[in-house]
Amino acid sequence: MNERDSEGVGALLRSKGYVLVADEAEADIILINTCSIRGLAEEKAIGKADHLLRARREGKGAKFVGILGCMAQNRGAELLERLPDLDLIVGTQRLRHIPDYLSQRLAAPTPVAYVDTAHEEGFEDALPGRDDGRQVSAYVSIQQGCDMKCAYCVVPKTRGPERSRSPESILAEVRALAENGTREVTLLGQIVNQYGRGRFRTEGGISPFVRLLRSVAEVPGIERIRYTACHPIGYRPDLVAAHAEIPQLCAQVHLPFQSGSDKILRAMGRPYLAERIRRLAAALRASRKGMTLSTDVIVGFPGETDADFALTEAMFSEIGFEQAFLFKYSMRPGTPAEPLGDTVPVDVKEARLFRLQQQLAMQSTTGNLRQVGTVQRVLVDGPNRKGGRLAGRTENERRVIFDGDLSLVGQFVDVDIARAGETYLDGKLARTKSI
Ligand code: SF4
């Protein structure tokens, strides 16, 4: 979501004549789009801004420094206690006003920061645009905010209540992207598989989200559809069935289970039992050949015992997730879990995290090794970071590196997989077609 917001702000500023520079050292204006999901993310952003502002006091670097996004929304003017020289603090719903604030501030410099964390009605339908250049793969925001109350999560505070865009406005954006060469879209929302809740009705057992997926799949040129972030309660039978019915939907699904202990799930405010995750995983796997699953897990939530963690570890390996975001619990001020404190010692959290990381490495490597000898259809992203080769992704989000000409960037190619590691597949352009 932040990447999409940053892209929108960048496009907006370029439309007003600002120029994006490749090197931060050349920038006159630096806007840091921030995340609040963990304490570490906030501290990193504050450290970065502090470094830039110190340099400015010495007459070096950027002349204008601002903080945007979730931390701006979460902490607002309180940030000035840590960063008194900041120029701009703009929350998640007011990003489209940044050019106005910049021009006012640049025209009449004042020592007082602009702080805007207001709620803006209807902003989900008025997001900043995007650049005109061709994007093979694009993010499309379809929903903002979240009405769930997961005890550890700051998102309802930083992104506000759930609001879904209209299908017409989403489809117009997808059609424009497809006409410009986009082949893959990722539909974004904080709880994306509950899209439309409270605004559009489920009809004949088909949810607004599944109706939207069907419509997006009908847009000529769109060959892959992904969606994130999800909640297990949003995987109802119609969505599971959609993976069998809509060929453009990728055979990769995010099923964030967070904990394998029902006691901890209840304390987290997650309205499902571990058994439901097992059933969902089986149903999703059965819906589509080659389906892979990813997840999120938090270790060290207050009250998590060794026995609770053992249940998490068992579920993680039993379901065989191949990708995962694994976190140590980080207490966030203002969340429902704040009064519970942070009771699990850091070394215990680290040991639990390490065990899951080891397990993940094994599961990812095993999954990747199974692809050796197959032909994979790959959407080519661009040059590989090192070594003059190309990189792309399979529909399961596996990264593939291979030799090829830059003219292939943005195209689908078939790659014969010859080798695999924990995070990649390695192959060569195939003579046979993928299936
Ligand atoms: S559903 Fe996701 S975004 Fe919403 S409160 Fe829970 S973890 Fe946060």
Coordinates of C-alpha atoms and ligand atoms in Angstrom, one line a residue:
M1 CA 0.0 0.0 0.0
N2 CA 2.8 2.4 0.8
E3 CA 4.5 1.6 -2.5
R4 CA 1.4 2.5 -4.3
D5 CA 0.9 5.7 -2.2
S6 CA 4.5 6.7 -2.9
E7 CA 4.1 6.1 -6.6
G8 CA 0.9 8.3 -6.5
V9 CA 2.6 11.1 -4.7
G10 CA 5.6 10.9 -7.1
A11 CA 3.4 11.1 -10.1
L12 CA 1.4 14.0 -8.6
L13 CA 4.6 16.0 -8.0
R14 CA 6.0 15.2 -11.4
S15 CA 2.7 16.5 -13.0
K16 CA 3.4 19.8 -11.2
G17 CA 6.9 20.1 -12.6
Y18 CA 9.0 18.5 -9.9
V19 CA 11.7 16.0 -11.1
L20 CA 12.6 12.7 -9.5
V21 CA 16.4 12.4 -9.0
A22 CA 18.1 9.0 -8.9
D23 CA 20.4 9.9 -6.0
E24 CA 19.1 11.1 -2.7
A25 CA 22.2 13.4 -2.4
E26 CA 20.9 15.5 -5.3
A27 CA 17.4 16.0 -3.9
D28 CA 16.2 19.4 -2.7
I29 CA 13.0 17.8 -1.2
I30 CA 12.8 14.5 0.5
L31 CA 9.5 13.0 1.6
I32 CA 9.7 9.8 3.7
N33 CA 6.6 7.6 3.4
T34 CA 6.4 5.7 6.7
C35 CA 5.1 2.5 8.2
S36 CA 3.9 2.1 11.8
I37 CA 3.3 -1.6 11.9
R38 CA 6.3 -2.2 14.1
G39 CA 8.3 0.0 16.5
L40 CA 11.4 -0.7 14.5
A41 CA 9.9 0.7 11.3
E42 CA 9.0 4.0 13.1
E43 CA 12.5 4.3 14.7
K44 CA 14.2 3.7 11.3
A45 CA 12.1 6.5 9.7
I46 CA 12.8 8.9 12.6
G47 CA 16.5 8.1 12.4
K48 CA 16.5 8.8 8.7
A49 CA 14.7 12.1 9.1
D50 CA 17.0 13.1 12.0
H51 CA 20.0 12.4 9.9
L52 CA 18.7 14.5 7.0
L53 CA 17.7 17.4 9.3
R54 CA 21.1 17.4 11.0
A55 CA 22.8 17.6 7.6
R56 CA 20.6 20.5 6.7
R57 CA 21.6 22.4 9.9
E58 CA 25.2 22.1 8.6
G59 CA 24.1 23.5 5.2
K60 CA 24.2 20.1 3.5
G61 CA 21.6 18.0 1.7
A62 CA 17.9 18.5 1.1
K63 CA 16.3 21.8 1.9
F64 CA 12.9 20.4 2.7
V65 CA 12.2 17.2 4.7
G66 CA 8.7 15.8 5.2
I67 CA 7.1 12.7 6.8
L68 CA 4.1 11.1 5.2
G69 CA 1.9 8.0 5.7
C70 CA 1.1 5.8 8.7
M71 CA 3.6 7.2 11.2
A72 CA 2.5 10.8 10.3
Q73 CA -1.1 9.7 10.8
N74 CA -0.4 7.9 14.0
R75 CA 1.8 10.4 15.7
G76 CA 1.0 13.7 14.0
A77 CA 2.4 16.9 15.6
E78 CA 4.0 14.7 18.4
L79 CA 6.7 13.9 15.9
L80 CA 7.9 17.5 16.3
E81 CA 9.1 16.6 19.8
R82 CA 11.7 14.3 18.2
L83 CA 12.1 16.2 14.9
P84 CA 11.4 19.9 15.6
D85 CA 12.8 21.0 12.2
L86 CA 10.5 18.9 10.1
D87 CA 8.7 20.8 7.3
L88 CA 5.7 18.6 6.6
I89 CA 3.7 15.9 8.3
V90 CA 0.9 14.5 6.2
G91 CA -1.3 11.5 7.1
T92 CA -2.6 8.7 4.9
Q93 CA -5.8 10.4 3.7
R94 CA -4.3 13.8 2.7
L95 CA -1.5 12.8 0.3
R96 CA -3.1 14.5 -2.7
H97 CA -2.7 17.9 -1.0
I98 CA 1.1 17.6 -0.8
P99 CA 1.8 19.8 -3.9
D100 CA -0.2 22.7 -2.3
Y101 CA 1.7 22.4 1.0
L102 CA 5.0 22.3 -0.8
S103 CA 4.3 25.3 -3.0
Q104 CA 3.0 27.3 0.0
R105 CA 6.0 26.3 2.1
L106 CA 8.5 27.0 -0.7
A107 CA 7.0 30.4 -1.5
A108 CA 7.0 31.6 2.1
P109 CA 9.3 29.6 4.3
T110 CA 8.3 29.5 8.0
P111 CA 9.8 27.7 10.9
V112 CA 6.5 26.0 11.6
A113 CA 5.7 22.6 10.0
Y114 CA 2.5 21.9 8.1
V115 CA 0.7 19.1 9.9
D116 CA -2.3 17.5 8.3
T117 CA -3.7 14.2 9.5
A118 CA -7.3 15.0 8.9
H119 CA -9.9 12.5 7.8
E120 CA -11.0 13.1 4.2
E121 CA -14.4 11.9 3.0
G122 CA -14.3 9.9 -0.2
F123 CA -10.5 9.9 -0.5
E124 CA -10.4 6.2 -1.4
D125 CA -11.9 7.2 -4.8
A126 CA -9.6 10.2 -5.3
L127 CA -6.1 8.6 -5.0
P128 CA -3.1 10.2 -6.6
G129 CA -2.6 8.9 -10.1
R130 CA 0.4 7.1 -11.5
D131 CA 3.1 7.8 -14.1
D132 CA 2.2 7.5 -17.8
G133 CA 5.1 5.0 -18.5
R134 CA 4.3 1.4 -19.2
Q135 CA 4.0 -0.7 -16.0
V136 CA 3.9 -4.5 -16.7
S137 CA 2.8 -5.1 -13.2
A138 CA 0.8 -2.5 -11.3
Y139 CA -0.8 -2.1 -7.9
V140 CA -4.5 -1.0 -7.8
S141 CA -5.8 0.2 -4.5
I142 CA -9.4 -1.0 -4.1
Q143 CA -10.0 -0.5 -0.4
Q144 CA -8.6 1.6 2.4
G145 CA -8.7 1.1 6.2
C146 CA -9.9 -1.7 8.4
D147 CA -12.8 -2.3 10.8
M148 CA -11.3 -5.4 12.4
K149 CA -9.7 -5.0 15.8
C150 CA -6.8 -7.3 15.9
A151 CA -5.3 -6.5 19.3
Y152 CA -1.7 -6.0 18.0
C153 CA -2.5 -3.9 15.0
V154 CA -2.2 -0.2 14.5
V155 CA -3.7 -0.1 11.0
P156 CA -7.3 0.8 12.1
K157 CA -5.7 3.9 13.7
T158 CA -3.5 4.8 10.9
R159 CA -5.7 4.0 7.9
G160 CA -9.1 4.6 9.5
P161 CA -12.4 2.7 8.9
E162 CA -12.9 0.4 5.9
R163 CA -13.9 2.2 2.7
S164 CA -14.2 0.4 -0.7
R165 CA -13.8 2.1 -4.0
S166 CA -16.6 1.7 -6.5
P167 CA -16.1 -1.2 -9.0
E168 CA -16.6 1.3 -11.9
S169 CA -13.7 3.4 -10.8
I170 CA -11.5 0.4 -10.2
L171 CA -12.3 -1.1 -13.6
A172 CA -11.6 2.2 -15.3
E173 CA -8.2 2.2 -13.7
V174 CA -7.5 -1.4 -14.7
R175 CA -8.7 -0.9 -18.3
A176 CA -6.4 2.2 -18.6
L177 CA -3.5 0.2 -17.3
A178 CA -4.1 -2.7 -19.6
E179 CA -4.4 -0.4 -22.6
N180 CA -1.0 0.9 -21.6
G181 CA 0.6 -2.5 -21.5
T182 CA 0.0 -3.8 -17.9
R183 CA -0.3 -7.6 -17.8
E184 CA -0.5 -8.2 -14.1
V185 CA -2.5 -6.3 -11.4
T186 CA -2.3 -6.6 -7.7
L187 CA -5.5 -5.5 -6.0
L188 CA -4.7 -3.8 -2.7
G189 CA -6.5 -3.2 0.5
Q190 CA -5.9 -3.7 4.3
I191 CA -8.5 -6.5 4.3
V192 CA -8.9 -6.9 0.6
N193 CA -10.9 -10.1 0.5
Q194 CA -13.6 -8.3 2.5
Y195 CA -13.9 -5.7 -0.3
G196 CA -17.2 -4.0 -0.5
R197 CA -18.3 -4.9 3.1
G198 CA -20.9 -2.4 4.2
R199 CA -21.1 -0.8 0.8
F200 CA -22.1 -3.5 -1.7
R201 CA -24.2 -6.6 -1.2
T202 CA -23.4 -10.3 -1.6
E203 CA -25.7 -11.5 -4.4
G204 CA -26.6 -15.2 -4.9
G205 CA -23.8 -16.2 -2.6
I206 CA -21.2 -14.2 -4.6
S207 CA -19.4 -11.5 -2.7
P208 CA -18.6 -8.0 -4.1
F209 CA -14.9 -9.1 -4.1
V210 CA -15.5 -12.2 -6.3
R211 CA -17.7 -10.1 -8.6
L212 CA -14.9 -7.6 -8.9
L213 CA -12.3 -10.4 -9.6
R214 CA -14.5 -11.7 -12.4
S215 CA -14.8 -8.2 -13.9
V216 CA -11.1 -7.6 -13.7
A217 CA -10.5 -10.9 -15.4
E218 CA -12.6 -9.8 -18.3
V219 CA -10.4 -6.8 -19.0
P220 CA -8.5 -7.6 -22.3
G221 CA -4.8 -7.8 -21.7
I222 CA -4.9 -8.7 -17.9
E223 CA -3.3 -12.1 -17.7
R224 CA -2.5 -12.3 -14.0
I225 CA -4.5 -11.1 -10.9
R226 CA -3.2 -11.0 -7.4
Y227 CA -4.6 -9.5 -4.2
T228 CA -3.3 -8.6 -0.8
A229 CA -3.6 -8.2 2.2
C230 CA -6.2 -10.9 3.2
H231 CA -7.9 -12.1 6.4
P232 CA -8.8 -15.8 6.8
I233 CA -12.4 -14.8 7.5
G234 CA -12.6 -13.4 3.9
Y235 CA -11.9 -16.8 2.3
R236 CA -15.6 -17.9 1.9
P237 CA -16.6 -20.7 -0.5
D238 CA -17.1 -18.3 -3.4
L239 CA -13.6 -16.9 -3.2
V240 CA -12.1 -20.4 -2.8
A241 CA -14.1 -21.5 -5.9
A242 CA -13.0 -18.4 -7.8
H243 CA -9.4 -19.8 -7.8
A244 CA -10.7 -22.7 -9.8
E245 CA -12.9 -20.7 -12.1
I246 CA -10.8 -17.6 -12.9
P247 CA -7.7 -18.6 -14.8
Q248 CA -6.1 -15.2 -14.4
L249 CA -6.1 -15.5 -10.6
C250 CA -2.7 -16.6 -9.6
A251 CA -2.1 -20.0 -7.9
Q252 CA -0.7 -18.3 -4.9
V253 CA -2.6 -17.2 -1.8
H254 CA -1.8 -15.4 1.4
L255 CA -3.4 -17.0 4.4
P256 CA -2.1 -15.1 7.5
F257 CA -2.8 -17.4 10.5
Q258 CA -0.6 -15.4 13.0
S259 CA -0.7 -18.2 15.7
G260 CA -1.5 -21.9 15.9
S261 CA -2.8 -21.6 19.4
D262 CA -6.6 -20.9 19.8
K263 CA -5.8 -19.2 23.2
I264 CA -3.5 -16.7 21.5
L265 CA -5.8 -16.2 18.5
R266 CA -8.5 -15.3 21.0
A267 CA -6.2 -12.9 22.8
M268 CA -5.2 -11.4 19.4
G269 CA -8.8 -10.8 18.5
R270 CA -8.6 -13.0 15.5
P271 CA -12.0 -14.5 15.0
Y272 CA -11.2 -18.1 13.9
L273 CA -9.7 -21.3 15.3
A274 CA -6.6 -22.9 14.1
E275 CA -8.7 -25.8 12.7
R276 CA -10.3 -23.4 10.3
I277 CA -6.9 -22.5 8.9
R278 CA -6.2 -26.2 8.3
R279 CA -9.5 -26.6 6.5
L280 CA -9.0 -23.4 4.4
A281 CA -5.5 -24.4 3.4
A282 CA -6.7 -27.8 2.2
A283 CA -9.6 -26.2 0.3
L284 CA -7.4 -23.6 -1.4
R285 CA -4.9 -26.3 -2.4
A286 CA -7.7 -28.4 -3.8
S287 CA -9.0 -25.5 -5.8
R288 CA -6.1 -25.1 -8.1
K289 CA -3.2 -27.3 -9.3
G290 CA 0.1 -26.1 -8.0
M291 CA -1.4 -23.7 -5.5
T292 CA 1.2 -22.3 -3.0
L293 CA 0.4 -20.6 0.3
S294 CA 2.1 -17.8 2.2
T295 CA 1.4 -16.5 5.6
D296 CA 2.1 -14.1 8.5
V297 CA 3.1 -15.2 11.9
I298 CA 3.7 -13.2 15.1
V299 CA 5.8 -14.9 17.8
G300 CA 5.9 -13.6 21.4
F301 CA 2.4 -12.1 21.7
P302 CA 1.8 -11.4 25.4
G303 CA 1.0 -14.7 27.2
E304 CA 2.4 -17.0 24.5
T305 CA 3.9 -20.0 26.2
D306 CA 6.3 -22.7 24.8
A307 CA 3.2 -24.9 24.3
D308 CA 1.4 -22.1 22.3
F309 CA 4.4 -21.6 20.2
A310 CA 4.7 -25.4 19.6
L311 CA 1.2 -25.3 18.1
T312 CA 2.3 -22.5 15.8
E313 CA 5.4 -24.3 14.7
A314 CA 3.4 -27.5 14.1
M315 CA 0.9 -25.7 12.0
F316 CA 3.5 -23.8 10.0
S317 CA 5.2 -27.1 9.0
E318 CA 2.1 -29.1 8.6
I319 CA 0.6 -26.7 6.1
G320 CA 4.0 -26.2 4.5
F321 CA 3.9 -22.5 3.8
E322 CA 6.6 -21.6 1.2
Q323 CA 6.6 -17.9 1.8
A324 CA 6.0 -16.0 5.1
F325 CA 6.4 -12.8 6.9
L326 CA 7.6 -13.7 10.3
F327 CA 7.6 -11.2 13.1
K328 CA 8.5 -10.8 16.7
Y329 CA 5.7 -9.1 18.6
S330 CA 6.2 -5.4 18.8
M331 CA 3.9 -3.5 21.2
R332 CA 2.3 -0.6 19.4
P333 CA 0.9 2.3 21.5
G334 CA -2.8 2.8 21.2
T335 CA -3.6 -0.8 20.2
P336 CA -6.0 -3.0 22.2
A337 CA -3.0 -5.2 23.2
E338 CA -1.1 -2.3 24.8
P339 CA -2.5 -3.0 28.3
L340 CA -1.2 -6.6 28.1
G341 CA 2.4 -5.3 28.1
D342 CA 5.2 -7.1 26.3
T343 CA 5.6 -10.1 28.5
V344 CA 7.7 -12.6 26.5
P345 CA 11.4 -11.9 26.9
V346 CA 13.3 -10.8 23.8
D347 CA 15.6 -13.8 23.8
V348 CA 12.6 -16.1 23.9
K349 CA 11.0 -14.3 21.0
E350 CA 14.2 -14.4 19.0
A351 CA 14.7 -18.1 19.6
R352 CA 11.1 -18.8 18.4
L353 CA 11.5 -16.5 15.4
F354 CA 14.8 -18.3 14.5
R355 CA 13.1 -21.7 14.6
L356 CA 10.4 -20.6 12.2
Q357 CA 12.9 -18.9 9.9
Q358 CA 14.8 -22.2 9.7
Q359 CA 11.7 -24.1 9.0
L360 CA 10.7 -21.6 6.3
A361 CA 14.1 -21.9 4.6
M362 CA 13.6 -25.6 4.4
Q363 CA 10.0 -25.4 3.1
S364 CA 10.9 -22.8 0.5
T365 CA 13.9 -24.7 -0.7
T366 CA 11.9 -27.9 -0.9
G367 CA 9.1 -26.2 -2.9
N368 CA 11.7 -24.6 -5.3
L369 CA 13.6 -27.8 -5.8
R370 CA 10.3 -29.5 -6.9
Q371 CA 10.3 -27.1 -9.9
V372 CA 13.6 -28.3 -11.3
G373 CA 12.9 -30.0 -14.6
T374 CA 9.6 -28.1 -15.2
V375 CA 8.9 -25.4 -17.7
Q376 CA 7.6 -22.2 -15.9
R377 CA 5.8 -19.3 -17.4
V378 CA 7.6 -16.2 -16.3
L379 CA 6.7 -12.5 -16.4
V380 CA 10.0 -10.8 -17.0
D381 CA 10.5 -7.9 -14.5
G382 CA 13.9 -6.6 -15.7
P383 CA 17.6 -7.2 -15.3
N384 CA 18.7 -9.3 -12.4
R385 CA 20.3 -7.3 -9.6
K386 CA 23.7 -8.8 -10.4
G387 CA 25.3 -10.7 -13.2
G388 CA 23.8 -9.3 -16.5
R389 CA 20.9 -11.8 -16.5
L390 CA 17.1 -11.3 -16.5
A391 CA 14.7 -11.8 -13.6
G392 CA 11.0 -12.5 -13.5
R393 CA 8.3 -14.3 -11.5
T394 CA 6.2 -17.3 -11.9
E395 CA 2.5 -17.1 -11.0
N396 CA 3.4 -18.6 -7.6
E397 CA 5.7 -15.5 -7.0
R398 CA 8.8 -17.6 -7.4
R399 CA 11.8 -15.6 -8.6
V400 CA 13.4 -16.9 -11.8
I401 CA 16.7 -15.8 -13.2
F402 CA 17.8 -16.7 -16.7
D403 CA 19.9 -15.4 -19.7
G404 CA 18.0 -13.3 -22.1
D405 CA 17.7 -10.1 -24.0
L406 CA 16.4 -6.9 -22.4
S407 CA 13.8 -6.7 -25.1
L408 CA 12.0 -9.5 -23.2
V409 CA 11.3 -7.3 -20.2
G410 CA 7.5 -7.0 -19.8
Q411 CA 6.8 -10.2 -21.7
F412 CA 5.8 -13.7 -20.7
V413 CA 8.4 -16.3 -21.5
D414 CA 8.8 -20.0 -20.8
V415 CA 11.8 -21.0 -18.8
D416 CA 13.3 -24.4 -18.3
I417 CA 14.2 -24.7 -14.7
A418 CA 17.6 -26.3 -14.1
R419 CA 18.5 -25.3 -10.6
A420 CA 16.9 -23.9 -7.5
G421 CA 17.8 -22.4 -4.1
E422 CA 15.9 -21.1 -1.1
T423 CA 14.8 -17.9 -2.9
Y424 CA 15.2 -18.5 -6.6
L425 CA 14.8 -20.7 -9.6
D426 CA 17.5 -20.7 -12.3
G427 CA 17.0 -21.7 -15.9
K428 CA 17.2 -21.0 -19.5
L429 CA 14.6 -20.0 -22.2
A430 CA 12.6 -23.0 -23.0
R431 CA 11.9 -24.6 -26.4
T432 CA 8.8 -26.3 -25.0
K433 CA 5.8 -24.5 -23.6
S434 CA 4.8 -24.2 -20.0
I435 CA 1.6 -26.0 -18.9
Ligands
SF4_1 S1 -7.4 -7.4 9.7 FE1 -5.3 -6.8 9.2 S2 -5.2 -4.6 9.0 FE2 -7.2 -5.1 10.0 S3 -6.7 -4.9 12.2 FE3 -6.4 -7.1 11.7 S4 -4.1 -7.2 11.1 FE4 -4.7 -5.0 11.2

